Structures are given as structure tokens and as C-alpha cells.
Coordinates of C-alpha atoms and ligand atoms in Angstrom, one line a residue:
M172 CA -6.8 1.8 -6.2
C173 CA -7.5 2.4 -9.9
G174 CA -4.9 4.2 -12.1
I175 CA -5.2 7.3 -14.3
V176 CA -2.9 8.4 -17.1
G177 CA -3.1 11.2 -19.6
Y178 CA -1.0 12.6 -22.5
V179 CA -0.9 15.7 -24.6
G180 CA 2.1 16.4 -26.7
N181 CA 3.7 15.6 -30.1
K182 CA 4.0 11.8 -29.7
N183 CA 1.6 9.0 -30.1
A184 CA -0.8 9.2 -27.2
Q185 CA -1.9 5.6 -27.3
D186 CA 1.7 4.4 -26.8
F187 CA 2.1 6.4 -23.6
L188 CA -1.3 5.6 -22.3
I189 CA -0.8 1.8 -22.6
S190 CA 2.7 1.9 -21.2
G191 CA 1.6 4.1 -18.3
L192 CA -1.4 1.9 -17.6
K193 CA 0.9 -1.2 -17.5
R194 CA 2.9 0.5 -14.8
L195 CA -0.2 1.4 -12.8
E196 CA -1.9 -2.0 -13.3
Y197 CA -1.0 -3.0 -9.8
R198 CA -3.4 -0.3 -8.6
G199 CA -6.5 -2.0 -10.2
Y200 CA -6.8 -4.6 -12.8
D201 CA -10.4 -5.7 -13.5
S202 CA -11.0 -3.5 -16.5
A203 CA -9.4 -0.7 -18.5
G204 CA -9.9 1.8 -21.2
I205 CA -8.4 4.8 -23.1
V206 CA -9.7 7.5 -25.3
T207 CA -7.7 9.6 -27.7
L208 CA -8.8 12.6 -29.8
N209 CA -7.7 13.3 -33.4
G210 CA -8.3 17.1 -33.1
K211 CA -10.9 17.0 -35.9
G212 CA -13.9 15.9 -33.8
R213 CA -13.2 12.2 -33.8
A214 CA -12.5 10.2 -30.6
T215 CA -11.3 6.6 -30.4
L216 CA -12.7 5.0 -27.2
L217 CA -11.4 1.5 -26.4
K218 CA -12.3 -0.5 -23.3
V219 CA -11.9 -4.0 -22.1
K220 CA -12.9 -6.2 -19.2
G221 CA -9.8 -7.6 -17.6
K222 CA -6.1 -6.8 -17.9
I223 CA -4.2 -4.2 -19.8
S224 CA -2.8 -6.9 -22.1
G225 CA -6.4 -7.2 -23.5
L226 CA -6.6 -3.5 -24.0
E227 CA -3.2 -3.5 -25.7
T228 CA -4.5 -6.1 -28.2
K229 CA -7.5 -4.0 -28.9
V230 CA -5.4 -0.8 -29.4
A231 CA -3.1 -2.7 -31.8
K232 CA -6.2 -3.3 -34.0
N233 CA -7.4 0.3 -33.7
K234 CA -4.1 2.2 -33.9
T235 CA -4.4 6.0 -34.2
T236 CA -1.9 8.8 -34.6
D237 CA -3.7 10.9 -32.0
K238 CA -1.6 13.1 -29.8
I239 CA -3.9 13.6 -26.8
G240 CA -5.8 11.1 -24.6
I241 CA -6.6 9.8 -21.2
G242 CA -6.8 6.3 -19.8
H243 CA -7.8 4.3 -16.7
T244 CA -7.3 0.9 -15.1
R245 CA -10.1 0.0 -12.7
W246 CA -10.7 -1.6 -9.3
A247 CA -14.4 -1.9 -9.2
T248 CA -16.4 0.0 -6.6
H249 CA -19.8 0.8 -8.2
G250 CA -20.8 -2.0 -10.6
E251 CA -19.1 -5.2 -11.6
P252 CA -16.0 -5.3 -13.7
S253 CA -17.3 -5.0 -17.3
E254 CA -16.7 -3.1 -20.5
L255 CA -19.7 -0.9 -19.8
N256 CA -18.5 0.1 -16.3
A257 CA -14.9 0.6 -17.5
H258 CA -13.6 4.2 -17.8
P259 CA -13.4 6.6 -19.7
H260 CA -17.0 7.5 -19.3
K261 CA -18.7 9.7 -21.9
S262 CA -21.4 12.4 -21.9
G263 CA -21.9 14.6 -25.0
K264 CA -18.4 15.5 -26.3
I265 CA -16.7 14.9 -22.9
Y266 CA -14.7 11.9 -21.7
L267 CA -13.7 11.4 -18.1
V268 CA -11.6 9.0 -15.9
H269 CA -12.0 9.0 -12.2
N270 CA -10.4 7.5 -9.1
G271 CA -12.3 7.7 -5.8
I272 CA -15.9 7.6 -4.8
I273 CA -18.7 10.1 -5.4
E274 CA -20.8 9.6 -2.3
N275 CA -23.9 11.6 -3.4
Y276 CA -24.0 10.0 -6.9
K277 CA -27.6 8.7 -6.4
E278 CA -29.2 12.1 -5.9
L279 CA -27.1 13.7 -8.6
K280 CA -28.1 10.8 -11.0
A281 CA -31.8 11.4 -10.2
K282 CA -31.4 15.0 -11.3
L283 CA -29.4 14.2 -14.5
K284 CA -31.6 11.4 -15.7
S285 CA -33.6 13.6 -18.1
S286 CA -30.5 15.0 -19.9
H287 CA -28.2 12.0 -19.9
K288 CA -29.0 8.3 -20.8
F289 CA -27.0 6.3 -18.2
V290 CA -25.5 3.1 -19.5
S291 CA -23.2 2.1 -16.6
E292 CA -23.7 1.4 -12.9
T293 CA -20.8 3.7 -11.9
D294 CA -20.7 6.9 -9.9
T295 CA -18.2 8.2 -12.5
E296 CA -20.8 8.4 -15.2
V297 CA -22.7 10.7 -13.0
L298 CA -19.7 13.0 -12.7
V299 CA -19.1 13.1 -16.5
A300 CA -22.9 13.9 -17.1
L301 CA -22.6 16.7 -14.5
V302 CA -19.6 18.2 -16.2
N303 CA -21.4 18.0 -19.5
H304 CA -24.4 19.7 -18.0
F305 CA -22.3 22.7 -17.1
Y306 CA -20.2 22.5 -20.4
S307 CA -23.4 23.0 -22.5
D308 CA -21.8 21.6 -25.6
G309 CA -18.8 23.8 -25.4
K310 CA -20.5 27.1 -24.5
Y311 CA -18.3 27.4 -21.4
P312 CA -14.6 26.5 -20.9
L313 CA -14.1 22.9 -19.9
S314 CA -12.3 23.8 -16.7
N315 CA -15.2 26.0 -15.6
A316 CA -17.6 23.2 -16.2
V317 CA -15.4 20.8 -14.2
V318 CA -15.2 23.3 -11.3
Q319 CA -19.0 23.8 -11.3
A320 CA -19.5 20.0 -11.3
L321 CA -17.0 19.4 -8.5
K322 CA -18.6 22.0 -6.3
L323 CA -21.7 19.8 -6.2
V324 CA -19.8 16.6 -5.5
H325 CA -19.3 14.9 -2.1
G326 CA -16.6 12.2 -1.9
T327 CA -13.1 11.7 -3.2
Y328 CA -11.8 12.1 -6.7
G329 CA -8.8 12.3 -8.9
I330 CA -10.0 13.0 -12.4
A331 CA -8.8 13.7 -15.9
V332 CA -11.2 15.1 -18.5
V333 CA -11.0 15.8 -22.2
S334 CA -13.5 17.2 -24.8
E335 CA -13.7 16.5 -28.5
L336 CA -14.3 20.3 -28.8
N337 CA -11.0 21.3 -27.0
P338 CA -8.6 18.7 -28.4
N339 CA -5.5 20.3 -27.1
E340 CA -6.1 20.3 -23.4
I341 CA -6.8 18.0 -20.4
V342 CA -8.4 19.2 -17.2
V343 CA -7.4 17.4 -14.1
A344 CA -8.5 17.8 -10.4
R345 CA -8.0 16.1 -7.1
S346 CA -9.6 15.7 -3.7
G347 CA -8.4 12.8 -1.7
S348 CA -7.0 10.8 -4.6
P349 CA -3.5 11.6 -6.0
L350 CA -2.7 13.2 -9.3
V351 CA 0.7 14.1 -10.7
I352 CA 1.5 16.3 -13.7
G353 CA 4.7 15.4 -15.5
I354 CA 6.4 18.2 -17.4
G355 CA 8.1 17.0 -20.6
N356 CA 9.6 18.6 -23.7
N357 CA 6.6 19.9 -25.6
E358 CA 4.5 17.3 -23.8
T359 CA 2.6 17.1 -20.6
L360 CA 1.8 13.8 -18.9
I361 CA -0.7 12.9 -16.3
A362 CA -0.7 10.0 -13.8
S363 CA -2.2 9.1 -10.5
D364 CA 1.2 7.7 -9.5
A365 CA 4.6 9.0 -10.5
S366 CA 5.8 5.5 -11.5
A367 CA 3.9 5.9 -14.8
L368 CA 6.1 9.0 -15.6
V369 CA 9.5 7.4 -14.8
G370 CA 11.7 7.4 -18.0
H371 CA 9.6 10.1 -19.6
T372 CA 10.4 13.1 -17.3
K373 CA 11.9 13.8 -14.0
K374 CA 9.9 17.0 -13.4
A375 CA 6.5 16.7 -11.7
I376 CA 3.9 18.8 -10.0
Y377 CA 1.9 17.0 -7.3
L378 CA -1.6 18.5 -7.3
N379 CA -3.1 19.3 -3.9
D380 CA -6.7 18.6 -2.7
G381 CA -9.1 21.2 -4.1
E382 CA -6.9 22.1 -7.1
V383 CA -7.9 22.0 -10.8
A384 CA -5.3 22.2 -13.6
T385 CA -5.7 22.8 -17.3
V386 CA -2.8 21.4 -19.2
T387 CA -1.7 21.6 -22.8
A388 CA 1.5 20.3 -24.4
D389 CA 3.4 23.4 -23.2
S390 CA 1.3 25.0 -20.4
I391 CA 0.0 24.2 -17.0
E392 CA -2.5 26.4 -15.3
I393 CA -3.6 25.5 -11.8
K394 CA -6.4 27.1 -9.8
T395 CA -8.3 26.3 -6.6
L396 CA -12.0 25.4 -6.8
N397 CA -12.5 29.0 -5.8
S398 CA -10.6 30.3 -8.8
Q399 CA -7.5 31.4 -6.9
P400 CA -4.4 30.9 -9.0
V401 CA -1.9 28.4 -7.6
S402 CA 1.9 28.7 -8.2
A403 CA 2.9 25.1 -8.3
K404 CA 6.1 23.7 -7.0
V405 CA 8.0 21.6 -9.5
E406 CA 9.5 18.5 -7.8
A407 CA 12.0 15.9 -8.9
I408 CA 10.8 12.3 -9.5
Q409 CA 13.4 10.3 -7.6
T410 CA 12.5 6.8 -8.8
D411 CA 14.5 5.2 -11.5
L412 CA 13.4 2.7 -14.1
S413 CA 15.2 -0.3 -12.5
A414 CA 13.2 0.2 -9.3
I415 CA 9.9 -0.4 -11.0
Q416 CA 11.0 -3.4 -13.2
K417 CA 11.2 -7.1 -12.2
G418 CA 15.0 -7.1 -12.6
G419 CA 15.2 -10.8 -13.7
Y420 CA 12.8 -12.2 -11.2
D421 CA 9.6 -14.0 -12.3
H422 CA 7.5 -11.8 -10.0
F423 CA 7.7 -8.4 -8.3
L424 CA 6.8 -10.2 -5.0
L425 CA 10.0 -12.4 -5.1
K426 CA 12.0 -9.4 -6.1
E427 CA 10.7 -7.4 -3.2
I428 CA 11.3 -10.2 -0.7
M429 CA 14.8 -10.7 -2.0
E430 CA 15.5 -6.9 -1.9
Q431 CA 15.1 -6.7 1.8
P432 CA 18.8 -6.6 2.7
S433 CA 19.2 -3.4 0.6
S434 CA 15.8 -1.9 1.3
L435 CA 16.4 -2.2 5.0
T436 CA 19.9 -0.8 4.6
E437 CA 18.3 2.3 3.0
T438 CA 15.9 2.6 6.0
L439 CA 18.9 2.6 8.4
R440 CA 21.2 4.8 6.3
G441 CA 22.6 7.7 8.3
R442 CA 20.3 6.9 11.2
I443 CA 22.3 4.6 13.4
N444 CA 25.6 5.4 15.2
R445 CA 27.0 1.9 15.9
E446 CA 29.9 3.1 18.0
E447 CA 28.0 5.1 20.5
H448 CA 24.8 3.1 20.2
L449 CA 22.6 6.0 19.3
V450 CA 19.8 6.4 16.9
H451 CA 19.2 9.7 15.0
L452 CA 16.0 10.5 13.2
G453 CA 15.8 14.0 11.8
G454 CA 12.4 13.8 10.2
P455 CA 10.0 13.6 13.2
K456 CA 11.1 17.2 14.1
L457 CA 10.5 16.6 17.8
S458 CA 12.9 18.3 20.3
D459 CA 14.4 16.2 23.2
E460 CA 11.9 17.9 25.5
E461 CA 9.0 16.8 23.3
L462 CA 10.3 13.3 23.0
K463 CA 10.8 13.1 26.8
S464 CA 7.3 14.2 27.5
I465 CA 5.6 11.5 25.4
K466 CA 3.4 9.4 27.6
H467 CA 1.3 7.6 25.0
L468 CA 2.0 6.4 21.5
I469 CA -0.8 5.6 19.1
I470 CA 0.3 3.6 16.0
V471 CA -2.2 3.9 13.1
G472 CA -2.2 1.7 10.0
C473 CA -4.1 -0.8 8.0
G474 CA -3.3 -4.4 7.1
T475 CA 0.4 -5.1 6.9
A476 CA 1.2 -1.6 8.2
Y477 CA -1.0 -2.2 11.2
H478 CA 0.9 -5.5 11.8
A479 CA 4.2 -3.7 11.6
G480 CA 2.8 -1.3 14.3
V481 CA 1.8 -4.2 16.5
L482 CA 5.3 -5.7 16.2
A483 CA 7.0 -2.4 17.0
S484 CA 4.7 -1.9 20.0
Y485 CA 5.9 -5.2 21.6
Y486 CA 9.5 -4.1 21.2
I487 CA 9.2 -0.4 22.2
E488 CA 7.4 -1.3 25.4
Q489 CA 10.4 -3.6 26.3
F490 CA 12.8 -0.6 26.5
T491 CA 10.6 2.4 27.1
P492 CA 8.8 1.5 30.4
D493 CA 6.9 4.8 31.0
I494 CA 4.8 5.0 27.9
S495 CA 1.7 3.1 26.9
I496 CA 1.5 2.1 23.2
E497 CA -1.7 1.5 21.3
P498 CA -1.5 0.1 17.8
V499 CA -4.9 0.7 16.1
M500 CA -6.5 -0.3 12.8
A501 CA -7.3 2.9 11.0
S502 CA -10.6 1.6 9.6
E503 CA -11.9 1.0 13.2
Y504 CA -10.1 3.8 15.0
R505 CA -11.6 6.5 12.8
Y506 CA -15.1 5.7 14.0
R507 CA -14.2 5.0 17.7
H508 CA -14.7 7.6 20.4
A509 CA -11.2 6.9 21.6
H510 CA -10.0 9.0 24.5
V511 CA -6.6 10.4 23.5
P512 CA -4.5 11.0 26.7
E513 CA -2.4 14.1 27.2
N514 CA 1.1 13.9 25.8
S515 CA 0.2 11.5 23.0
V516 CA 2.1 11.2 19.7
A517 CA 0.7 9.3 16.8
L518 CA 2.8 7.3 14.3
I519 CA 0.9 7.2 11.0
V520 CA 2.1 4.1 9.1
S521 CA 1.5 3.6 5.4
Q522 CA 3.5 2.2 2.5
S523 CA 1.6 4.1 -0.1
G524 CA 0.9 7.2 1.9
E525 CA -2.5 7.3 0.4
T526 CA -4.7 4.8 2.4
A527 CA -8.0 6.5 2.9
D528 CA -8.7 5.2 6.5
T529 CA -5.2 6.0 7.6
L530 CA -5.4 9.5 6.1
A531 CA -8.8 10.1 7.9
C532 CA -7.2 9.1 11.2
L533 CA -4.3 11.4 10.6
R534 CA -6.7 14.3 10.0
D535 CA -8.8 13.6 13.0
L536 CA -5.8 13.2 15.3
K537 CA -4.2 16.5 14.0
A538 CA -7.5 18.2 14.6
Q539 CA -7.3 17.1 18.2
G540 CA -3.9 18.6 18.5
V541 CA -2.0 15.3 18.5
K542 CA 1.5 15.5 17.0
T543 CA 1.6 13.1 14.0
I544 CA 4.7 11.4 12.7
G545 CA 4.6 9.6 9.3
I546 CA 6.2 6.2 8.7
I547 CA 5.8 6.3 5.0
N548 CA 7.4 4.8 1.9
A549 CA 6.0 6.8 -1.0
I550 CA 7.7 10.1 -1.2
G551 CA 5.5 13.1 -1.7
S552 CA 2.3 11.1 -1.0
T553 CA -0.7 12.7 0.7
I554 CA 0.0 11.4 4.2
A555 CA 3.7 12.3 3.9
R556 CA 2.6 15.9 3.0
E557 CA 0.1 16.2 5.8
V558 CA 1.9 14.8 8.9
D559 CA 3.7 17.1 11.3
G560 CA 7.0 15.3 10.8
G561 CA 8.0 11.9 9.6
T562 CA 10.5 9.2 8.7
Y563 CA 10.5 7.9 5.2
I564 CA 11.4 4.2 5.2
H565 CA 13.1 4.5 1.8
A566 CA 12.3 0.9 0.9
G567 CA 11.8 1.8 -2.8
P568 CA 8.7 1.2 -4.9
E569 CA 6.6 -1.7 -3.8
I570 CA 4.7 -3.0 -6.9
S571 CA 3.4 -6.4 -5.8
V572 CA 0.0 -6.0 -4.2
A573 CA 1.1 -8.0 -1.1
S574 CA 3.4 -5.8 1.1
T575 CA 6.7 -7.4 2.1
K576 CA 9.7 -5.3 2.2
A577 CA 7.7 -2.3 3.5
F578 CA 6.7 -4.4 6.6
T579 CA 10.3 -5.0 7.6
S580 CA 11.3 -1.4 7.1
Q581 CA 8.2 0.0 8.8
A582 CA 8.7 -2.1 11.9
V583 CA 12.4 -1.2 12.2
A584 CA 11.7 2.5 11.5
M585 CA 9.1 2.5 14.3
I586 CA 11.4 0.7 16.7
M587 CA 14.1 3.3 15.9
F588 CA 11.6 6.0 16.7
G589 CA 11.0 4.2 20.0
L590 CA 14.7 4.1 20.7
T591 CA 15.0 7.9 20.1
V592 CA 12.2 8.3 22.7
A593 CA 14.0 6.0 25.1
E594 CA 17.3 7.9 24.6
A595 CA 15.5 11.2 25.3
K596 CA 13.9 9.8 28.4
G597 CA 17.3 8.8 29.7
V598 CA 16.9 5.0 29.5
K599 CA 20.4 3.5 30.1
N600 CA 22.4 3.1 27.0
S601 CA 23.4 -0.5 28.1
L602 CA 19.7 -1.5 27.8
L603 CA 19.3 0.0 24.4
A604 CA 22.7 -1.1 22.9
P605 CA 21.7 -4.7 22.2
Y606 CA 18.7 -3.5 20.2
I607 CA 20.8 -1.0 18.2
D608 CA 23.5 -3.6 17.6
E609 CA 21.0 -6.1 16.3
I610 CA 19.2 -3.5 14.1
A611 CA 22.5 -2.6 12.5
N612 CA 23.2 -6.2 11.8
L613 CA 19.7 -7.1 10.6
P614 CA 20.4 -6.5 6.8
K615 CA 23.3 -8.9 6.9
A616 CA 21.2 -11.5 8.9
I617 CA 18.4 -11.1 6.3
E618 CA 20.8 -11.5 3.5
K619 CA 22.1 -14.8 5.0
L620 CA 18.6 -16.1 5.5
L621 CA 17.6 -15.3 1.9
K622 CA 20.7 -17.2 0.6
N623 CA 19.7 -20.4 2.4
A624 CA 16.0 -20.5 3.0
P625 CA 14.3 -20.2 -0.4
E626 CA 15.0 -23.8 -1.6
S627 CA 13.7 -25.5 1.5
V628 CA 10.7 -23.2 1.8
K629 CA 9.9 -23.9 -1.8
N630 CA 9.8 -27.6 -1.0
L631 CA 7.7 -27.0 2.1
A632 CA 5.2 -25.0 0.1
K633 CA 4.8 -27.8 -2.4
R634 CA 3.9 -30.1 0.4
Y635 CA 1.3 -27.9 2.0
K636 CA -0.4 -26.4 -1.1
K637 CA -3.2 -29.0 -0.9
Y638 CA -4.6 -27.6 2.3
D639 CA -7.5 -25.1 2.3
H640 CA -7.0 -23.9 5.9
A641 CA -4.1 -22.8 8.1
I642 CA -3.6 -21.5 11.6
F643 CA -0.7 -19.3 12.3
L644 CA 0.5 -19.2 15.9
G645 CA 3.0 -17.2 17.9
R646 CA 3.4 -15.5 21.3
D647 CA 4.6 -12.1 22.3
V648 CA 6.9 -10.7 19.6
A649 CA 6.0 -13.7 17.4
Y650 CA 2.3 -13.0 17.5
P651 CA 2.4 -10.0 15.1
I652 CA 4.4 -12.2 12.8
A653 CA 1.7 -14.8 12.9
L654 CA -0.9 -12.1 12.0
E655 CA 1.3 -11.0 9.1
G656 CA 2.1 -14.5 7.9
A657 CA -1.6 -15.4 7.9
L658 CA -2.5 -12.3 5.9
K659 CA 0.2 -12.9 3.4
L660 CA -0.8 -16.5 2.8
K661 CA -4.5 -15.8 2.5
E662 CA -4.3 -12.8 0.3
I663 CA -2.2 -14.4 -2.5
S664 CA -2.8 -18.2 -2.2
Y665 CA -6.4 -17.9 -1.1
I666 CA -5.8 -20.4 1.7
D667 CA -8.1 -19.5 4.6
A668 CA -5.4 -18.6 7.1
N669 CA -6.0 -17.1 10.6
A670 CA -3.6 -16.1 13.3
Y671 CA -3.9 -16.6 17.1
P672 CA -1.6 -16.0 20.0
A673 CA -0.5 -19.5 20.9
G674 CA -1.7 -18.9 24.4
E675 CA -5.3 -18.5 23.1
L676 CA -5.5 -22.0 21.6
K677 CA -7.4 -23.5 24.5
H678 CA -9.9 -20.7 24.4
G679 CA -11.4 -21.8 21.1
P680 CA -9.1 -22.3 18.1
L681 CA -7.9 -25.7 19.3
A682 CA -11.4 -27.0 18.1
L683 CA -10.3 -26.4 14.5
V684 CA -7.4 -28.8 14.5
D685 CA -8.1 -31.6 12.0
D686 CA -6.8 -33.0 8.7
R687 CA -8.0 -30.0 6.7
F688 CA -5.7 -27.6 8.6
F689 CA -2.0 -27.1 9.0
E690 CA -0.5 -25.1 11.8
F691 CA 2.3 -22.7 11.1
V692 CA 4.1 -21.9 14.4
F693 CA 6.7 -19.2 15.0
L694 CA 8.9 -20.3 17.9
P695 CA 11.7 -17.9 18.8
E696 CA 14.0 -19.1 21.6
N697 CA 12.9 -16.5 24.2
N698 CA 11.3 -16.4 27.6
L699 CA 8.0 -17.8 26.2
Y700 CA 9.7 -20.7 24.3
D701 CA 8.6 -23.4 26.7
K702 CA 5.0 -22.1 26.8
T703 CA 4.7 -22.1 23.0
V704 CA 6.2 -25.6 23.0
S705 CA 3.4 -26.7 25.3
G706 CA 0.9 -25.3 22.9
I707 CA 2.5 -27.2 20.0
Q708 CA 2.2 -30.4 22.1
E709 CA -1.5 -29.8 22.6
V710 CA -1.9 -29.5 18.8
L711 CA 0.2 -32.6 18.2
A712 CA -1.9 -34.6 20.7
R713 CA -4.9 -33.8 18.5
G714 CA -3.2 -35.0 15.3
G715 CA -2.3 -31.5 14.0
H716 CA -0.1 -31.0 10.9
V717 CA 2.5 -28.7 12.5
I718 CA 5.2 -26.6 10.8
V719 CA 7.6 -25.0 13.2
I720 CA 9.9 -22.0 12.4
T721 CA 12.5 -21.8 15.1
D722 CA 16.0 -20.6 15.9
A723 CA 16.3 -23.1 18.8
D724 CA 19.1 -25.7 18.2
D725 CA 17.6 -28.3 20.5
F726 CA 14.0 -28.2 19.2
S727 CA 13.0 -31.9 18.9
L728 CA 9.3 -32.3 19.0
P729 CA 7.9 -34.8 16.4
V730 CA 6.2 -32.2 14.2
E731 CA 5.7 -32.7 10.5
S732 CA 8.1 -30.0 9.3
V733 CA 10.7 -27.7 10.8
V734 CA 12.5 -24.7 9.3
K735 CA 15.6 -24.0 11.4
I736 CA 17.0 -20.5 11.3
T737 CA 20.7 -20.2 12.0
T738 CA 21.4 -16.7 13.2
K739 CA 23.3 -14.8 15.9
M740 CA 20.2 -12.6 16.3
K741 CA 18.5 -12.9 19.6
I742 CA 16.0 -10.1 19.7
F743 CA 14.8 -9.7 16.2
T744 CA 14.6 -13.4 15.1
P745 CA 10.8 -12.9 14.5
I746 CA 11.6 -10.5 11.7
L747 CA 13.7 -13.2 10.1
M748 CA 10.9 -15.7 10.6
N749 CA 8.5 -13.4 8.8
L750 CA 10.7 -13.7 5.7
V751 CA 10.2 -17.4 5.9
A752 CA 6.4 -16.8 6.0
Q753 CA 6.7 -14.4 3.0
L754 CA 8.6 -17.0 1.0
F755 CA 6.1 -19.7 2.0
A756 CA 3.2 -17.6 0.8
Y757 CA 5.0 -16.8 -2.4
Y758 CA 6.0 -20.4 -3.3
I759 CA 2.6 -21.9 -2.4
T760 CA 1.0 -19.3 -4.7
V761 CA 3.4 -20.1 -7.5
A762 CA 2.8 -23.8 -7.0
K763 CA -1.0 -23.2 -7.2
N764 CA -0.4 -21.2 -10.4
Y765 CA -2.2 -18.1 -9.2
N766 CA -1.4 -14.5 -10.1
V767 CA 1.2 -13.7 -7.4
D768 CA 1.5 -10.0 -8.0
Q769 CA -2.2 -9.2 -8.6
P770 CA -4.3 -11.3 -6.4
R771 CA -8.0 -11.4 -7.1
N772 CA -10.3 -8.7 -5.8
L773 CA -7.4 -6.6 -4.4
A774 CA -5.4 -3.7 -5.6
K775 CA -2.4 -1.8 -4.2
S776 CA -3.1 1.5 -2.4
V777 CA -6.6 1.6 -0.9
T778 CA -7.6 5.2 -1.6
V779 CA -11.3 4.5 -1.0
E780 CA -13.0 3.7 2.3
Ligands
F6R1873 C1 -1.2 -6.6 2.6 C2 -1.2 -5.2 2.2 C3 -2.2 -4.3 2.8 C4 -1.6 -3.0 3.1 C5 -2.7 -2.0 3.6 C6 -2.1 -0.7 4.0 O1 -0.1 -7.3 2.0 O2 -0.5 -4.8 1.3 O3 -2.8 -4.9 3.9 O4 -0.6 -3.1 4.0 O5 -3.6 -1.8 2.6 O6 -1.5 -0.1 2.9 P1 -0.5 1.2 3.1 O7 0.7 0.7 3.8 O8 -0.2 1.6 1.7 O9 -1.3 2.2 3.9

């Protein structure tokens, strides 16, 4: 949600700021801006409404040789996407970029109105005016002014600030919104996401909440808001350049779908003992006794991460009979008065590790004494740092806004966690072995599917792109796949897609069936196969346009379209079916000529509530 970059060193600042913003564009892409300082009191502030490519053109016409600057790509919260609302914002000699939300901006604005002429609708302009108020035109150090201002602020922020009067330093701070400081050779780089630093440096400091840093080309000084010095830990950036490039694909989304055999292999690496049918996860840091005592599992996530949790819950309860499992949407759960039973453990699921609602639930649950286990992709992210233990899914950077490979890895990682609980509880190995075998074989099965499916799914997508509405249906383990398939389709193709358990049709959704809708049905050959088939028949009897995804050889109903999946998998076929839905959403979006990787109104990593 929004991206921040900053540069101070001996190279051209505009070059780094633009290349960094391009890397962060997936975090927000409705407007952007940069400011650079020439060291002699002149600032070059350039802003555009729209994409970084527009900013790049503007920069090309206003090239400077400045060696210090900050930049921002925005996902609008306060005020429409426009040049006026784009960051950096200015007050006096100060420029500031901000991720997050200042909740008390209205009352602060009222107090600052006499000293600052507000030109935007943003909460950020209030913050820069406040910093300028304490800066008093350079009478006090910039970092002091920033600290004074932040002490009055309620909300979340990651900020970078520069002043025309201190053209050698950038002040950065965070509370609830990530900030990374990259250490280079006679240069210091700032980013809200380490991917902007890849290729420039491998050494980084991740700022913690409540910390403020003053950086120059060759120094970094970190303090808490209470002026306590912080000795920062320098960490290695593990991502390499190829992981954040398209690698020959037209879109990141297709790359990430096609990457799943290898991303899932990374999730499984070193964690499965095929011979003895055992799963080993070191990260959760729970003893056998603690695993054995678990009675209740809460799975917390948003969007796709939540759907992965729902899917995992269906599986885990199949082989771990004595625990109850409750997948919850973080945005709802954080405001519920949920009773957390004794011996509960919470799985906190997040690709980015920064999602505001998920983070809030994590903090609440921890405060209640619940053990929290992260199922996280982004290494070093806020949630990964705050959980009691965790299992990284190691799926690699996910750049496309729609989450695909993370879903598969999250679901499997959670199922593996469930298997470790079952093992500790003494569930018979013969019951668990088929799950473990299939998980171990899943990357190969995915690889096979991805070799054969894309062409036929592409044709299918062309046929259905004319529809404005879709209903996704599935039962039991296929229901979470219906939820996820509908989310994927709606978020990138803008087709109004909803998901229902197939058994719910008669309770309402059947009324929707008409020529404006198509029905996308997941039909694994399992104990509920015949019941789902009955549901399909009811839709057909009402003239529905039905697409069926199935692994059943003898499926023969006269539906409009069938995608047959040939696989030896029995238990995890829904995961394969989900890949068909991912490809379907992708190809329909391409056929409609929409922006696949950056769908309208959305952004990756939802760090605001
Ligand atoms: C959908 C999607 C979102 C995310 C959700 C949670 O394709 O990407 O629904 O899954 O915002 O994000 P993380 O996993 O980063 O917490």
C-alpha cells in the first residue's frame, strides 16, 4: 500500500528513485512523485497522476544531477488520485513522503491552518506542516522536529523527510508501516520494501516501530521516539534480481502461476520425510507436549490468505479429530468479542506479513496469551517478527497484486502444521501417510497440470469473457477453492463473481441463474461427488451456462464446458483445480485487455485498515 524510496550518496538520485518506484509500483499506482535537492537551496519536485511511466517522462524533461531525494507511489486513502494529492508534500523547506494513515489529522489540521496553507486533501500534508512547525525554519535539527511531530500523531506511518536546509540527510521513521535502510558504498538507500534495494546492496536495516533514523551517505543514526539510541542489526537481503523480474513472461501473474511447482518445492524443502511419512517444521517452536495439548486452532488472514486458511481447516479436521478449527477474517475478528478457548493456538497467515488487520489480530491474540504461529512469505516482515514462532512459506516475491502461488504454499504449509499436530497427538501414521505422500507429489502434479492446461483454459476464457456475472460452486474441500476462484476472477477481470457451497444453491443463489451468468463448478471425485452433480443438474434444468472442472473420468452431464484434470492425486485435486481457476482469471483478463498485474483500485500489501 504505497511505496517509499529515498537516496543519499554520490550517484544520481533521480535514477534510483525512479527505478525504485518502478519496483514498488505494485504497492500503489494511482499517482507518484519525487523531490531531489541540489544542496544549494534548490529543490526539484515532480509529481504526476497515474503510473510511474508518466513520472519517468516528466523526470526526463527535468533532469537534475542532485544526489539526494525521496519519492513515493500512492494508493489513495485521503483524497482522490491527483497531482495535488500525490507525495512528496511540502511545508516551508521540508518535503515528506508517507505510507499509512494519520487518524487525528482533522484536529491537527485545524490547529495548523493559521501557519500553513493547505493545498491537498491528504492527511500527509498535515504531518509535513506539523514537522515544519517544530522545525522553525531550521532552528532545530530536522530529526528533533520529526520526533516532536510524531509524538502528537495517532495512526500508522512510514515516512521519509528531507529539508532544503539540510541537503545531506534524510530522516525516516516507522510505526506500523515498514521501512528498510539499505547500506551501500558511500550511499544510503531507503525503501518501504527491500525489493527496491535488490541489485544495489545486500545489507539492510529493518526499522522497528517507534524508531527514527537520520541517514547520510555514510552514516545511520537510529533512536527511539524517546531519544534512546538503538544499535541496529544489519541483515542480508536474500532476494535476487531474477525473482523480481518477469523472466520472459508477459505478466508477473502468469510467471507466478507457472512458478508453483518450484515455489511449492521450496515450501516443502527439508520439511517432509517421505520414507517414514513424517513432517518436520522447526519454525513454530512448539514442543511435542505443546502440540499435543492444542484443542483449538484459530486461523487468521485476509482475502486469499483467509481462503487458504479455510481450505487448510477442511483438511486438518479430517485427520486431527480432537481439535476444533476456526478460520477467521482478520478485519472481522479484530472487532469481535470472540471467546478464545483454553489451549488455543493461532496461525497468522499473510503473504506480505504487513496486512494491518492481520497484524492487529496477532497483537490482540498475543495479549490474550495465545501462542501465535506465522505462515508468512515476506522474510523479515512485521508479522514475521512479532509472532511467537512461524513457518516461512518461501514462495519467493509475489509481485502481481492478485495472490496465486502464495495461496498454494500457504494452504500446504498449514496442512503440514496440522500434520505435525496430528503426529504429536498420536494419530496413526497409516491415516496420515496418504496426505504426506500426496503433498510430496504435489509439485510434480502441478507441473503436469501447468504443461497441459493453459492452452485449453485460454480458449475457455475467450468464450466466457462476454459475461458480466459468474457463480463459483464447490462443496467441502472444493468450497474454499470456489471462494478463491471467484475472488481471483472478480479482482482482475472485474466480472462480478460470487462463490457458494453447491449445497446452498436451493437456499437462494439458484434464483440468479440466467443468460447473464455462467456457473464455474469444482467437482472433485470424492464422497460428495454425486451431491454436487445433483446441484449441477438443477442449474442445467434452469438453462445455466455451466463449466465443470473435474478429475472424474466418467463425468458425462451435458454442460457447456468441461476441463478434465488427469492426475493420480485423490486428496489434493482441489489445489490443482484452483490453478485452473487462476489461469482462467488470467486469460479472461488478458482477453479483455485489462491491466493484469495492477487491477484498478487495488494494491499489494494492505497496510492500512
Ligand atoms: C487477493 C489478494 C488479497 C490478499 C490479502 C491478504 O488476490 O491478494 O486478498 O490475499 O490482502 O494479503 P496478505 O497475504 O499479504 O496478508
